[in-house]
PDB file of C-alpha atoms in Angstrom:
ATOM      1  CA  UNK A  11      40.356-207.755  55.078  1.00  0.00           C
ATOM      2  CA  UNK A  12      38.024-208.161  58.060  1.00  0.00           C
ATOM      3  CA  UNK A  13      40.554-210.312  59.868  1.00  0.00           C
ATOM      4  CA  UNK A  14      43.292-207.725  59.396  1.00  0.00           C
ATOM      5  CA  UNK A  15      41.020-204.911  60.572  1.00  0.00           C
ATOM      6  CA  UNK A  16      39.956-206.931  63.639  1.00  0.00           C
ATOM      7  CA  UNK A  17      43.563-207.809  64.433  1.00  0.00           C
ATOM      8  CA  UNK A  18      44.583-204.169  64.067  1.00  0.00           C
ATOM      9  CA  UNK A  19      41.823-203.113  66.486  1.00  0.00           C
ATOM     10  CA  UNK A  20      42.906-205.759  68.986  1.00  0.00           C
ATOM     11  CA  UNK A  21      46.561-204.669  68.803  1.00  0.00           C
ATOM     12  CA  UNK A  22      45.510-201.034  69.197  1.00  0.00           C
ATOM     13  CA  UNK A  23      43.306-201.834  72.208  1.00  0.00           C
ATOM     14  CA  UNK A  24      46.057-203.865  73.917  1.00  0.00           C
ATOM     15  CA  UNK A  25      48.582-201.088  73.273  1.00  0.00           C
ATOM     16  CA  UNK A  26      46.270-198.407  74.701  1.00  0.00           C
ATOM     17  CA  UNK A  27      45.483-200.593  77.707  1.00  0.00           C
ATOM     18  CA  UNK A  28      49.191-201.160  78.394  1.00  0.00           C
ATOM     19  CA  UNK A  29      49.910-197.428  78.133  1.00  0.00           C
ATOM     20  CA  UNK A  30      47.085-196.602  80.528  1.00  0.00           C
ATOM     21  CA  UNK A  31      48.392-199.151  83.037  1.00  0.00           C
ATOM     22  CA  UNK A  32      51.937-197.782  82.709  1.00  0.00           C
ATOM     23  CA  UNK A  33      50.697-194.492  84.198  1.00  0.00           C
ATOM     24  CA  UNK A  34      49.435-196.242  87.323  1.00  0.00           C
ATOM     25  CA  UNK A  35      51.835-196.765  90.220  1.00  0.00           C
ATOM     26  CA  UNK A  36      52.483-199.952  92.141  1.00  0.00           C
ATOM     27  CA  UNK A  37      51.771-199.570  95.855  1.00  0.00           C
ATOM     28  CA  UNK A  38      53.993-201.585  98.191  1.00  0.00           C
ATOM     29  CA  UNK A  39      52.643-201.700 101.747  1.00  0.00           C
ATOM     30  CA  UNK A  40      55.597-202.018 104.105  1.00  0.00           C
ATOM     31  CA  UNK A  41      53.304-201.993 107.165  1.00  0.00           C
ATOM     32  CA  UNK A  42      49.596-202.147 107.814  1.00  0.00           C
ATOM     33  CA  UNK A  43      47.791-198.832 107.284  1.00  0.00           C
ATOM     34  CA  UNK A  44      44.988-197.406 109.423  1.00  0.00           C
ATOM     35  CA  UNK A  45      41.874-196.264 107.584  1.00  0.00           C
ATOM     36  CA  UNK A  46      41.284-192.539 107.198  1.00  0.00           C
ATOM     37  CA  UNK A  47      42.403-189.475 105.299  1.00  0.00           C
ATOM     38  CA  UNK A  48      45.997-188.275 105.432  1.00  0.00           C
ATOM     39  CA  UNK A  49      47.406-184.911 104.392  1.00  0.00           C
ATOM     40  CA  UNK A  50      44.204-183.203 103.211  1.00  0.00           C
ATOM     41  CA  UNK A  51      44.939-179.481 103.564  1.00  0.00           C
ATOM     42  CA  UNK A  52      42.517-177.154 105.320  1.00  0.00           C
ATOM     43  CA  UNK A  53      43.597-174.023 103.440  1.00  0.00           C
ATOM     44  CA  UNK A  54      44.221-174.878  99.764  1.00  0.00           C
ATOM     45  CA  UNK A  55      43.427-178.579  99.354  1.00  0.00           C
ATOM     46  CA  UNK A  56      43.168-178.317  95.574  1.00  0.00           C
ATOM     47  CA  UNK A  57      46.939-177.696  95.389  1.00  0.00           C
ATOM     48  CA  UNK A  58      48.103-180.757  97.306  1.00  0.00           C
ATOM     49  CA  UNK A  59      47.920-184.510  97.036  1.00  0.00           C
ATOM     50  CA  UNK A  60      46.485-186.572  99.878  1.00  0.00           C
ATOM     51  CA  UNK A  61      45.924-190.212 100.777  1.00  0.00           C
ATOM     52  CA  UNK A  62      42.698-192.022 101.544  1.00  0.00           C
ATOM     53  CA  UNK A  63      43.021-195.453 103.190  1.00  0.00           C
ATOM     54  CA  UNK A  64      40.089-197.854 103.123  1.00  0.00           C
ATOM     55  CA  UNK A  65      40.335-201.424 104.440  1.00  0.00           C
ATOM     56  CA  UNK A  66      44.090-200.900 104.754  1.00  0.00           C
ATOM     57  CA  UNK A  67      44.507-200.067 101.053  1.00  0.00           C
ATOM     58  CA  UNK A  68      45.739-196.572 100.110  1.00  0.00           C
ATOM     59  CA  UNK A  69      44.616-194.417  97.213  1.00  0.00           C
ATOM     60  CA  UNK A  70      46.691-191.381  96.342  1.00  0.00           C
ATOM     61  CA  UNK A  71      44.597-188.378  95.253  1.00  0.00           C
ATOM     62  CA  UNK A  72      46.345-185.895  92.982  1.00  0.00           C
ATOM     63  CA  UNK A  73      45.273-182.296  92.275  1.00  0.00           C
ATOM     64  CA  UNK A  74      43.332-181.897  89.020  1.00  0.00           C
ATOM     65  CA  UNK A  75      45.677-181.112  86.162  1.00  0.00           C
ATOM     66  CA  UNK A  76      48.605-183.109  87.541  1.00  0.00           C
ATOM     67  CA  UNK A  77      49.630-186.658  86.659  1.00  0.00           C
ATOM     68  CA  UNK A  78      49.960-189.915  88.529  1.00  0.00           C
ATOM     69  CA  UNK A  79      53.466-191.150  89.125  1.00  0.00           C
ATOM     70  CA  UNK A  80      54.329-194.360  87.318  1.00  0.00           C
ATOM     71  CA  UNK A  81      56.983-195.134  89.957  1.00  0.00           C
ATOM     72  CA  UNK A  82      56.559-197.688  92.689  1.00  0.00           C
ATOM     73  CA  UNK A  83      55.321-196.038  95.888  1.00  0.00           C
ATOM     74  CA  UNK A  84      56.221-197.525  99.263  1.00  0.00           C
ATOM     75  CA  UNK A  85      53.821-196.864 102.160  1.00  0.00           C
ATOM     76  CA  UNK A  86      54.821-197.210 105.803  1.00  0.00           C
ATOM     77  CA  UNK A  87      52.889-196.071 108.860  1.00  0.00           C
ATOM     78  CA  UNK A  88      54.944-194.737 111.763  1.00  0.00           C
ATOM     79  CA  UNK A  89      54.261-195.365 115.436  1.00  0.00           C
ATOM     80  CA  UNK A  90      52.902-191.787 115.627  1.00  0.00           C
ATOM     81  CA  UNK A  91      50.330-192.665 112.977  1.00  0.00           C
ATOM     82  CA  UNK A  92      51.780-190.675 110.067  1.00  0.00           C
ATOM     83  CA  UNK A  93      52.027-192.419 106.712  1.00  0.00           C
ATOM     84  CA  UNK A  94      55.361-192.087 104.944  1.00  0.00           C
ATOM     85  CA  UNK A  95      55.426-192.419 101.163  1.00  0.00           C
ATOM     86  CA  UNK A  96      58.726-193.253  99.476  1.00  0.00           C
ATOM     87  CA  UNK A  97      58.807-192.967  95.685  1.00  0.00           C
ATOM     88  CA  UNK A  98      60.917-195.400  93.664  1.00  0.00           C
ATOM     89  CA  UNK A  99      62.674-197.078  96.611  1.00  0.00           C
ATOM     90  CA  UNK A 100      61.893-197.653 100.283  1.00  0.00           C
ATOM     91  CA  UNK A 101      65.366-196.237 101.044  1.00  0.00           C
ATOM     92  CA  UNK A 102      64.739-192.833  99.445  1.00  0.00           C
ATOM     93  CA  UNK A 103      63.653-189.822 101.475  1.00  0.00           C
ATOM     94  CA  UNK A 104      59.927-190.045 102.018  1.00  0.00           C
ATOM     95  CA  UNK A 105      57.064-187.609 102.439  1.00  0.00           C
ATOM     96  CA  UNK A 106      55.013-187.755 105.660  1.00  0.00           C
ATOM     97  CA  UNK A 107      51.235-187.478 105.651  1.00  0.00           C
ATOM     98  CA  UNK A 108      49.484-186.791 108.970  1.00  0.00           C
ATOM     99  CA  UNK A 109      46.009-188.122 109.612  1.00  0.00           C
ATOM    100  CA  UNK A 110      43.025-185.803 109.343  1.00  0.00           C
ATOM    101  CA  UNK A 111      41.165-186.064 112.658  1.00  0.00           C
ATOM    102  CA  UNK A 112      37.759-184.925 113.850  1.00  0.00           C
ATOM    103  CA  UNK A 113      39.402-183.255 116.861  1.00  0.00           C
ATOM    104  CA  UNK A 114      41.334-180.731 114.736  1.00  0.00           C
ATOM    105  CA  UNK A 115      40.607-177.055 115.281  1.00  0.00           C
ATOM    106  CA  UNK A 116      38.935-175.128 112.450  1.00  0.00           C
ATOM    107  CA  UNK A 117      42.127-173.124 111.835  1.00  0.00           C
ATOM    108  CA  UNK A 118      44.455-176.167 111.746  1.00  0.00           C
ATOM    109  CA  UNK A 119      46.654-176.939 108.738  1.00  0.00           C
ATOM    110  CA  UNK A 120      44.772-180.173 108.105  1.00  0.00           C
ATOM    111  CA  UNK A 121      41.029-180.358 107.537  1.00  0.00           C
ATOM    112  CA  UNK A 122      38.660-182.457 109.619  1.00  0.00           C
ATOM    113  CA  UNK A 123      37.563-185.680 107.838  1.00  0.00           C
ATOM    114  CA  UNK A 124      34.041-184.328 107.269  1.00  0.00           C
ATOM    115  CA  UNK A 125      35.570-181.521 105.157  1.00  0.00           C
ATOM    116  CA  UNK A 126      37.450-183.851 102.776  1.00  0.00           C
ATOM    117  CA  UNK A 127      36.208-183.839  99.188  1.00  0.00           C
ATOM    118  CA  UNK A 128      37.638-185.222  95.962  1.00  0.00           C
ATOM    119  CA  UNK A 129      35.971-182.621  93.730  1.00  0.00           C
ATOM    120  CA  UNK A 130      39.333-181.059  92.767  1.00  0.00           C
ATOM    121  CA  UNK A 131      41.356-184.286  92.762  1.00  0.00           C
ATOM    122  CA  UNK A 132      41.577-187.555  90.870  1.00  0.00           C
ATOM    123  CA  UNK A 133      42.506-190.989  92.187  1.00  0.00           C
ATOM    124  CA  UNK A 134      45.766-192.720  91.303  1.00  0.00           C
ATOM    125  CA  UNK A 135      45.011-196.305  92.150  1.00  0.00           C
ATOM    126  CA  UNK A 136      47.878-198.738  92.030  1.00  0.00           C
ATOM    127  CA  UNK A 137      48.360-202.464  92.100  1.00  0.00           C
ATOM    128  CA  UNK A 138      48.862-203.337  95.775  1.00  0.00           C
ATOM    129  CA  UNK A 139      51.690-205.556  96.979  1.00  0.00           C
ATOM    130  CA  UNK A 140      52.646-206.465 100.541  1.00  0.00           C
ATOM    131  CA  UNK A 141      56.234-205.643 101.462  1.00  0.00           C
ATOM    132  CA  UNK A 142      58.370-207.102 104.213  1.00  0.00           C
ATOM    133  CA  UNK A 143      58.837-203.953 106.320  1.00  0.00           C
TER     134      UNK A 143
END
């Protein structure tokens, strides 16, 4: 009886772990990424997702109450410095994220980096792979 109960707990734990991992995206880095914050809104940041890059590795922050995508996300930094995120395929239309900079005016669409907070967001951290872009 103890063996069956222990086996049942192990199967349950593995199943829950697999389900939790299924909700996390895979991040494919098609280019190197510069550290910083990208796309953090100055006006209503709690309504939008944004990207934080540390040591070249991105973390996508989602507004509280929303869900992480389980799709593969492809990240590519343009020559202008914007990060493009393509969901599901690197050939699909992507979403650009501009970098939050200290030189931004107080009334700009993006916030300065010292104004970025994750209080109303949660991190969607994915397994990182290097692409060939």
